CSV table of C-alpha atoms in Angstrom, one decimal:
chain,number,residue,atom,x,y,z
A,2,MET,CA,-17.2,-27.1,-57.0
A,3,LEU,CA,-18.1,-28.2,-60.5
A,4,ILE,CA,-17.2,-31.8,-61.2
A,5,SER,CA,-17.6,-33.2,-64.6
A,6,ASN,CA,-16.3,-36.0,-66.8
A,7,MET,CA,-16.5,-34.0,-70.0
A,8,GLU,CA,-13.5,-32.2,-71.4
A,9,VAL,CA,-15.6,-29.0,-72.0
A,10,VAL,CA,-18.0,-27.3,-69.7
A,11,PRO,CA,-21.2,-26.2,-71.3
A,12,GLY,CA,-21.9,-22.5,-70.9
A,13,LYS,CA,-18.5,-21.9,-69.3
A,14,LYS,CA,-15.1,-21.0,-70.6
A,15,ILE,CA,-11.9,-22.6,-69.2
A,16,VAL,CA,-9.5,-19.7,-68.4
A,17,ARG,CA,-6.7,-21.7,-66.7
A,18,HIS,CA,-5.5,-25.3,-66.4
A,19,LEU,CA,-4.0,-26.2,-63.1
A,20,GLY,CA,-3.0,-29.8,-63.8
A,21,LEU,CA,-3.8,-33.2,-62.6
A,22,VAL,CA,-5.6,-33.7,-59.2
A,23,GLN,CA,-6.3,-37.1,-57.7
A,24,GLY,CA,-7.8,-38.8,-54.7
A,25,SER,CA,-7.7,-42.4,-53.6
A,26,THR,CA,-8.9,-44.6,-50.8
A,27,VAL,CA,-8.1,-48.2,-49.9
A,28,ARG,CA,-10.9,-49.9,-47.9
A,29,ALA,CA,-11.3,-53.3,-46.5
A,30,LYS,CA,-14.6,-54.9,-45.5
A,31,HIS,CA,-15.0,-56.5,-42.1
A,32,ALA,CA,-15.2,-60.2,-41.5
A,33,GLY,CA,-18.9,-60.2,-40.6
A,34,ARG,CA,-19.8,-58.8,-44.0
A,35,ASP,CA,-17.5,-61.3,-45.6
A,36,ILE,CA,-19.4,-64.2,-44.1
A,37,MET,CA,-22.6,-62.7,-45.3
A,38,ALA,CA,-21.1,-62.3,-48.8
A,39,GLY,CA,-20.0,-65.9,-48.7
A,40,LEU,CA,-23.6,-67.0,-48.1
A,41,LYS,CA,-24.7,-64.7,-50.9
A,42,ASN,CA,-22.3,-66.5,-53.2
A,43,ILE,CA,-24.6,-69.5,-52.8
A,44,PHE,CA,-27.9,-67.8,-53.2
A,45,GLY,CA,-27.1,-64.9,-55.5
A,46,GLY,CA,-28.4,-61.4,-55.4
A,47,GLU,CA,-27.1,-57.9,-54.6
A,48,LEU,CA,-24.4,-57.5,-52.0
A,49,LYS,CA,-25.8,-54.3,-50.4
A,50,GLY,CA,-23.0,-54.0,-47.9
A,51,TYR,CA,-20.4,-53.9,-50.6
A,52,THR,CA,-22.3,-51.5,-52.7
A,53,GLU,CA,-22.5,-49.2,-49.8
A,54,LEU,CA,-18.9,-49.6,-48.9
A,55,LEU,CA,-17.6,-48.9,-52.4
A,56,HIS,CA,-20.0,-46.0,-52.6
A,57,ASP,CA,-18.7,-44.5,-49.4
A,58,SER,CA,-15.1,-44.9,-50.4
A,59,ARG,CA,-15.8,-43.3,-53.8
A,60,GLU,CA,-17.3,-40.3,-52.0
A,61,GLU,CA,-14.2,-40.1,-49.8
A,62,SER,CA,-11.8,-40.2,-52.7
A,63,MET,CA,-13.9,-37.5,-54.5
A,64,GLU,CA,-13.6,-35.4,-51.4
A,65,ARG,CA,-9.8,-35.7,-51.4
A,66,LEU,CA,-9.8,-34.8,-55.1
A,67,GLN,CA,-11.8,-31.7,-54.4
A,68,ARG,CA,-9.6,-30.7,-51.5
A,69,GLN,CA,-6.6,-30.9,-53.7
A,70,ALA,CA,-8.3,-28.9,-56.4
A,71,GLU,CA,-9.3,-26.2,-53.9
A,72,ALA,CA,-5.7,-26.0,-52.6
A,73,LEU,CA,-4.7,-25.2,-56.2
A,74,GLY,CA,-7.3,-22.5,-56.4
A,75,ALA,CA,-9.5,-24.3,-58.9
A,76,ASN,CA,-13.2,-23.9,-59.1
A,77,ALA,CA,-13.9,-27.0,-61.3
A,78,VAL,CA,-12.5,-30.4,-62.0
A,79,ILE,CA,-13.1,-31.7,-65.5
A,80,ASN,CA,-12.4,-35.0,-67.3
A,81,VAL,CA,-12.9,-37.0,-64.1
A,82,ARG,CA,-12.2,-40.8,-64.4
A,83,PHE,CA,-12.6,-43.6,-61.9
A,84,SER,CA,-10.5,-46.6,-61.5
A,85,THR,CA,-11.0,-49.6,-59.2
A,86,SER,CA,-8.5,-52.3,-58.4
A,87,SER,CA,-8.6,-55.1,-55.9
A,88,ILE,CA,-5.1,-55.0,-54.5
A,89,ALA,CA,-5.4,-57.8,-52.0
A,90,ALA,CA,-8.1,-60.3,-50.9
A,91,GLY,CA,-10.7,-58.2,-49.2
A,92,ALA,CA,-9.3,-54.8,-49.9
A,93,SER,CA,-9.9,-52.6,-52.9
A,94,GLU,CA,-8.5,-49.3,-54.0
A,95,ILE,CA,-10.7,-46.6,-55.4
A,96,PHE,CA,-8.9,-44.0,-57.4
A,97,VAL,CA,-10.3,-40.9,-59.0
A,98,TYR,CA,-8.4,-38.3,-61.1
A,99,GLY,CA,-9.2,-35.3,-63.2
A,100,THR,CA,-7.9,-32.0,-64.4
A,101,ALA,CA,-8.3,-29.0,-62.1
A,102,VAL,CA,-9.3,-25.8,-64.0
A,103,VAL,CA,-10.6,-22.3,-63.4
A,104,VAL,CA,-13.8,-21.7,-65.4
A,105,GLU,CA,-15.7,-18.4,-66.0
A,106,ASP,CA,-19.2,-17.7,-67.2
A,107,ARG,CA,-19.2,-17.1,-70.9
B,30,MET,CA,-21.8,-87.1,-48.0
B,31,GLU,CA,-19.8,-84.5,-49.9
B,32,LEU,CA,-21.9,-85.2,-52.9
B,33,ILE,CA,-25.1,-84.5,-51.0
B,34,VAL,CA,-23.8,-81.2,-49.7
B,35,PHE,CA,-22.8,-80.3,-53.3
B,36,LEU,CA,-26.2,-81.2,-54.7
B,37,VAL,CA,-28.0,-79.3,-51.9
B,38,LEU,CA,-25.9,-76.2,-52.6
B,39,LEU,CA,-26.5,-76.6,-56.3
B,40,ALA,CA,-30.2,-76.9,-55.8
B,41,LEU,CA,-30.3,-73.9,-53.4
B,42,GLY,CA,-28.2,-71.8,-55.9
B,43,TYR,CA,-30.5,-72.8,-58.7
B,44,PHE,CA,-33.8,-72.0,-57.1
B,45,PHE,CA,-32.8,-68.9,-55.1
B,46,GLY,CA,-30.5,-67.6,-57.9
B,47,ARG,CA,-33.2,-67.9,-60.5
B,48,MET,CA,-35.8,-66.3,-58.2
B,49,ALA,CA,-33.4,-63.4,-57.5
B,50,GLU,CA,-32.6,-63.0,-61.1
B,51,SER,CA,-36.2,-62.9,-62.4
B,52,ARG,CA,-37.2,-60.6,-59.6
B,53,HIS,CA,-34.3,-58.3,-60.4
B,54,TYR,CA,-35.2,-58.3,-64.2
B,55,ARG,CA,-38.8,-57.4,-63.4
B,56,ARG,CA,-37.6,-54.5,-61.3
B,57,ILE,CA,-35.2,-53.4,-64.0
B,58,HIS,CA,-37.8,-53.5,-66.8
B,59,LYS,CA,-40.2,-51.5,-64.7
B,60,ARG,CA,-37.7,-48.8,-63.8
B,61,GLU,CA,-36.3,-48.6,-67.3
B,62,LYS,CA,-39.7,-47.7,-68.5
B,63,ALA,CA,-40.1,-45.0,-65.9
B,64,TYR,CA,-36.7,-43.5,-66.7
B,65,ARG,CA,-36.9,-43.7,-70.5
B,66,ARG,CA,-37.5,-39.9,-70.8
B,67,LEU,CA,-34.1,-39.1,-69.2
B,68,LEU,CA,-31.6,-39.4,-72.0
B,69,VAL,CA,-28.3,-41.2,-71.4
B,70,MET,CA,-25.7,-40.8,-74.2
B,71,PRO,CA,-22.2,-42.0,-74.5
B,72,GLN,CA,-21.2,-39.0,-76.7
B,73,ARG,CA,-18.3,-37.0,-75.3
B,74,ILE,CA,-19.6,-33.6,-76.2
B,75,PRO,CA,-23.3,-32.6,-75.8
B,76,PRO,CA,-25.1,-31.0,-78.8
B,77,ILE,CA,-25.5,-27.2,-79.0
B,78,ASP,CA,-29.0,-27.4,-77.4
B,79,PHE,CA,-27.3,-27.9,-74.0
B,80,ALA,CA,-24.7,-25.2,-74.4
B,81,ARG,CA,-26.2,-23.1,-71.6
B,82,HIS,CA,-26.9,-25.9,-69.1
B,83,ASP,CA,-25.2,-26.4,-65.8
B,84,SER,CA,-23.4,-29.7,-65.3
B,85,THR,CA,-22.5,-32.1,-62.6
B,86,LEU,CA,-21.1,-35.6,-62.2
B,87,VAL,CA,-23.6,-38.3,-61.5
B,88,MET,CA,-22.9,-42.0,-60.8
B,89,GLY,CA,-24.5,-45.3,-59.9
B,90,SER,CA,-23.0,-48.5,-58.8
B,91,VAL,CA,-24.0,-52.0,-57.8
B,92,VAL,CA,-22.3,-55.2,-56.5
B,93,ILE,CA,-24.0,-58.4,-57.6
B,94,SER,CA,-23.0,-61.8,-56.5
B,95,VAL,CA,-23.0,-65.0,-58.4
B,96,ASP,CA,-25.0,-68.0,-57.0
B,97,TYR,CA,-23.6,-71.5,-56.6
B,98,PHE,CA,-25.3,-72.8,-59.6
B,99,LYS,CA,-23.8,-70.2,-61.9
B,100,THR,CA,-20.4,-70.9,-60.5
B,101,VAL,CA,-20.7,-74.6,-61.3
B,102,ALA,CA,-22.3,-74.0,-64.7
B,103,ALA,CA,-19.6,-71.6,-65.7
B,104,GLY,CA,-16.9,-73.9,-64.4
B,105,LEU,CA,-18.3,-76.7,-66.7
B,106,ARG,CA,-18.5,-74.3,-69.5
B,107,THR,CA,-14.8,-73.4,-69.3
B,108,LEU,CA,-14.1,-77.1,-70.1
B,109,PHE,CA,-15.8,-77.0,-73.4
B,110,GLY,CA,-15.6,-73.3,-74.3
B,111,GLY,CA,-18.3,-71.2,-75.8
B,112,ARG,CA,-20.8,-68.7,-74.4
B,113,VAL,CA,-21.1,-68.5,-70.7
B,114,GLY,CA,-24.7,-67.6,-70.4
B,115,ALA,CA,-24.7,-67.7,-66.6
B,116,TYR,CA,-22.2,-64.8,-66.4
B,117,GLU,CA,-23.7,-62.9,-69.3
B,118,THR,CA,-27.0,-62.3,-67.5
B,119,LEU,CA,-25.2,-61.4,-64.3
B,120,LEU,CA,-23.2,-58.7,-66.0
B,121,ASP,CA,-26.2,-57.5,-68.0
B,122,ARG,CA,-28.1,-57.1,-64.7
B,123,ALA,CA,-25.3,-55.2,-63.1
B,124,ARG,CA,-24.8,-52.8,-66.0
B,125,ARG,CA,-28.5,-52.0,-66.3
B,126,GLU,CA,-28.9,-51.6,-62.6
B,127,ALA,CA,-25.9,-49.2,-62.4
B,128,VAL,CA,-27.3,-47.1,-65.2
B,129,LEU,CA,-30.7,-47.0,-63.5
B,130,ARG,CA,-29.1,-45.8,-60.3
B,131,MET,CA,-27.1,-43.2,-62.1
B,132,GLN,CA,-30.4,-42.0,-63.7
B,133,GLU,CA,-32.0,-41.9,-60.2
B,134,ASP,CA,-29.1,-39.7,-59.1
B,135,ALA,CA,-29.5,-37.4,-62.1
B,136,LYS,CA,-33.3,-37.2,-61.5
B,137,ARG,CA,-32.6,-36.0,-57.9
B,138,HIS,CA,-30.6,-33.1,-59.5
B,139,GLY,CA,-33.4,-32.4,-61.9
B,140,ALA,CA,-31.3,-33.2,-65.0
B,141,ASP,CA,-32.4,-33.1,-68.6
B,142,ALA,CA,-29.8,-35.5,-70.0
B,143,ILE,CA,-26.7,-37.4,-69.2
B,144,TYR,CA,-23.7,-37.3,-71.5
B,145,ASN,CA,-20.3,-39.0,-71.7
B,146,LEU,CA,-21.5,-42.2,-70.1
B,147,LYS,CA,-18.6,-44.4,-68.9
B,148,PHE,CA,-18.6,-47.9,-67.4
B,149,GLU,CA,-16.2,-49.3,-65.0
B,150,THR,CA,-16.3,-53.0,-64.1
B,151,SER,CA,-14.3,-54.7,-61.4
B,152,ARG,CA,-14.3,-58.2,-60.0
B,153,ILE,CA,-14.5,-58.8,-56.3
B,154,SER,CA,-13.5,-62.2,-55.3
B,155,GLN,CA,-13.0,-62.9,-51.6
B,156,ASN,CA,-13.0,-66.7,-51.3
B,157,ALA,CA,-13.9,-67.6,-54.8
B,158,GLY,CA,-10.3,-68.1,-55.9
B,159,ASN,CA,-10.1,-68.1,-59.7
B,160,ALA,CA,-13.8,-68.1,-60.2
B,161,LEU,CA,-16.0,-65.0,-60.3
B,162,GLY,CA,-17.2,-64.1,-56.8
B,163,SER,CA,-19.1,-60.9,-57.5
B,164,VAL,CA,-18.9,-58.0,-59.9
B,165,GLU,CA,-19.1,-54.3,-59.3
B,166,VAL,CA,-20.2,-52.1,-62.0
B,167,LEU,CA,-20.0,-48.3,-61.8
B,168,ALA,CA,-21.7,-46.1,-64.4
B,169,TYR,CA,-21.0,-42.4,-64.4
B,170,GLY,CA,-21.5,-39.5,-66.7
B,171,THR,CA,-22.1,-35.7,-66.7
B,172,ALA,CA,-25.7,-34.7,-66.0
B,173,LEU,CA,-26.9,-31.5,-67.7
B,174,LEU,CA,-29.1,-29.4,-65.5
B,175,PRO,CA,-31.3,-26.6,-66.5
B,176,THR,CA,-30.1,-23.3,-64.9
B,177,PRO,CA,-32.5,-21.4,-62.6
B,178,ASP,CA,-33.4,-19.0,-65.4
B,179,MET,CA,-34.3,-21.9,-67.7
B,180,ARG,CA,-36.5,-23.4,-65.0
B,181,ALA,CA,-38.3,-20.1,-64.5
B,182,GLU,CA,-38.8,-19.7,-68.2
B,183,ARG,CA,-40.2,-23.3,-68.5
B,184,ILE,CA,-42.7,-22.6,-65.7
B,185,ALA,CA,-43.7,-19.4,-67.4
B,186,ASN,CA,-44.2,-21.2,-70.8
B,187,ALA,CA,-46.2,-23.9,-69.2
B,188,GLU,CA,-48.5,-21.3,-67.6
B,189,ARG,CA,-48.9,-19.4,-70.8
B,190,THR,CA,-50.0,-22.6,-72.7
B,191,ALA,CA,-52.3,-23.7,-69.9
């Protein structure tokens, strides 16, 4: 499936709009990683564990978005946007949304 | 006793934080040079030259933590107001790292350019309270990939000129 954050697709023509599709995940990190992160807050540097965690949850919400788009019979999702919010201490929500469309070769 | 702990933490934060920062900046400069050929543009619509390209979403993200020295320095700064240099470099590092990772992702796809670059910044604070714990920066955009026909044509052209 074609995923893009532009509102047009180069070389393709949008033949049908199928509306908004979205996917979201809420993830929490485990306590062990939190202790490591606490230490890192003293020394500085990248928190690889968190980078990975957020990356994985983003992949998962993208998968959900794609499944929704497939169910609608779309072959592309355009105008994709991400949004992250930390809803509680130690948990964050990753939200991704876009427009499901049917595209054809021009 | 508390003062000693505070000073030790401050010193640790200062030395390790600086070390991490300068090491990170060196890595950033090196990779930025290597990826200079891969265009990253914030324009929403690519020019007509890319009208026949395939496209796909690419992204890169990074979580960077503050160090203890930065937290204290920024805390003092908020008393007097003004530029908070400690956080500026932190965000700068995170943004540039995220863009580089996005470019790496695009390179894996064999992209010619990335258009419609967007940033998304969020704060992760577990036990930092009101202060900044760490920041996450996500950079994403649409990578324009040459179609298989274009690739074949390019190879043919290269062979002809060789």
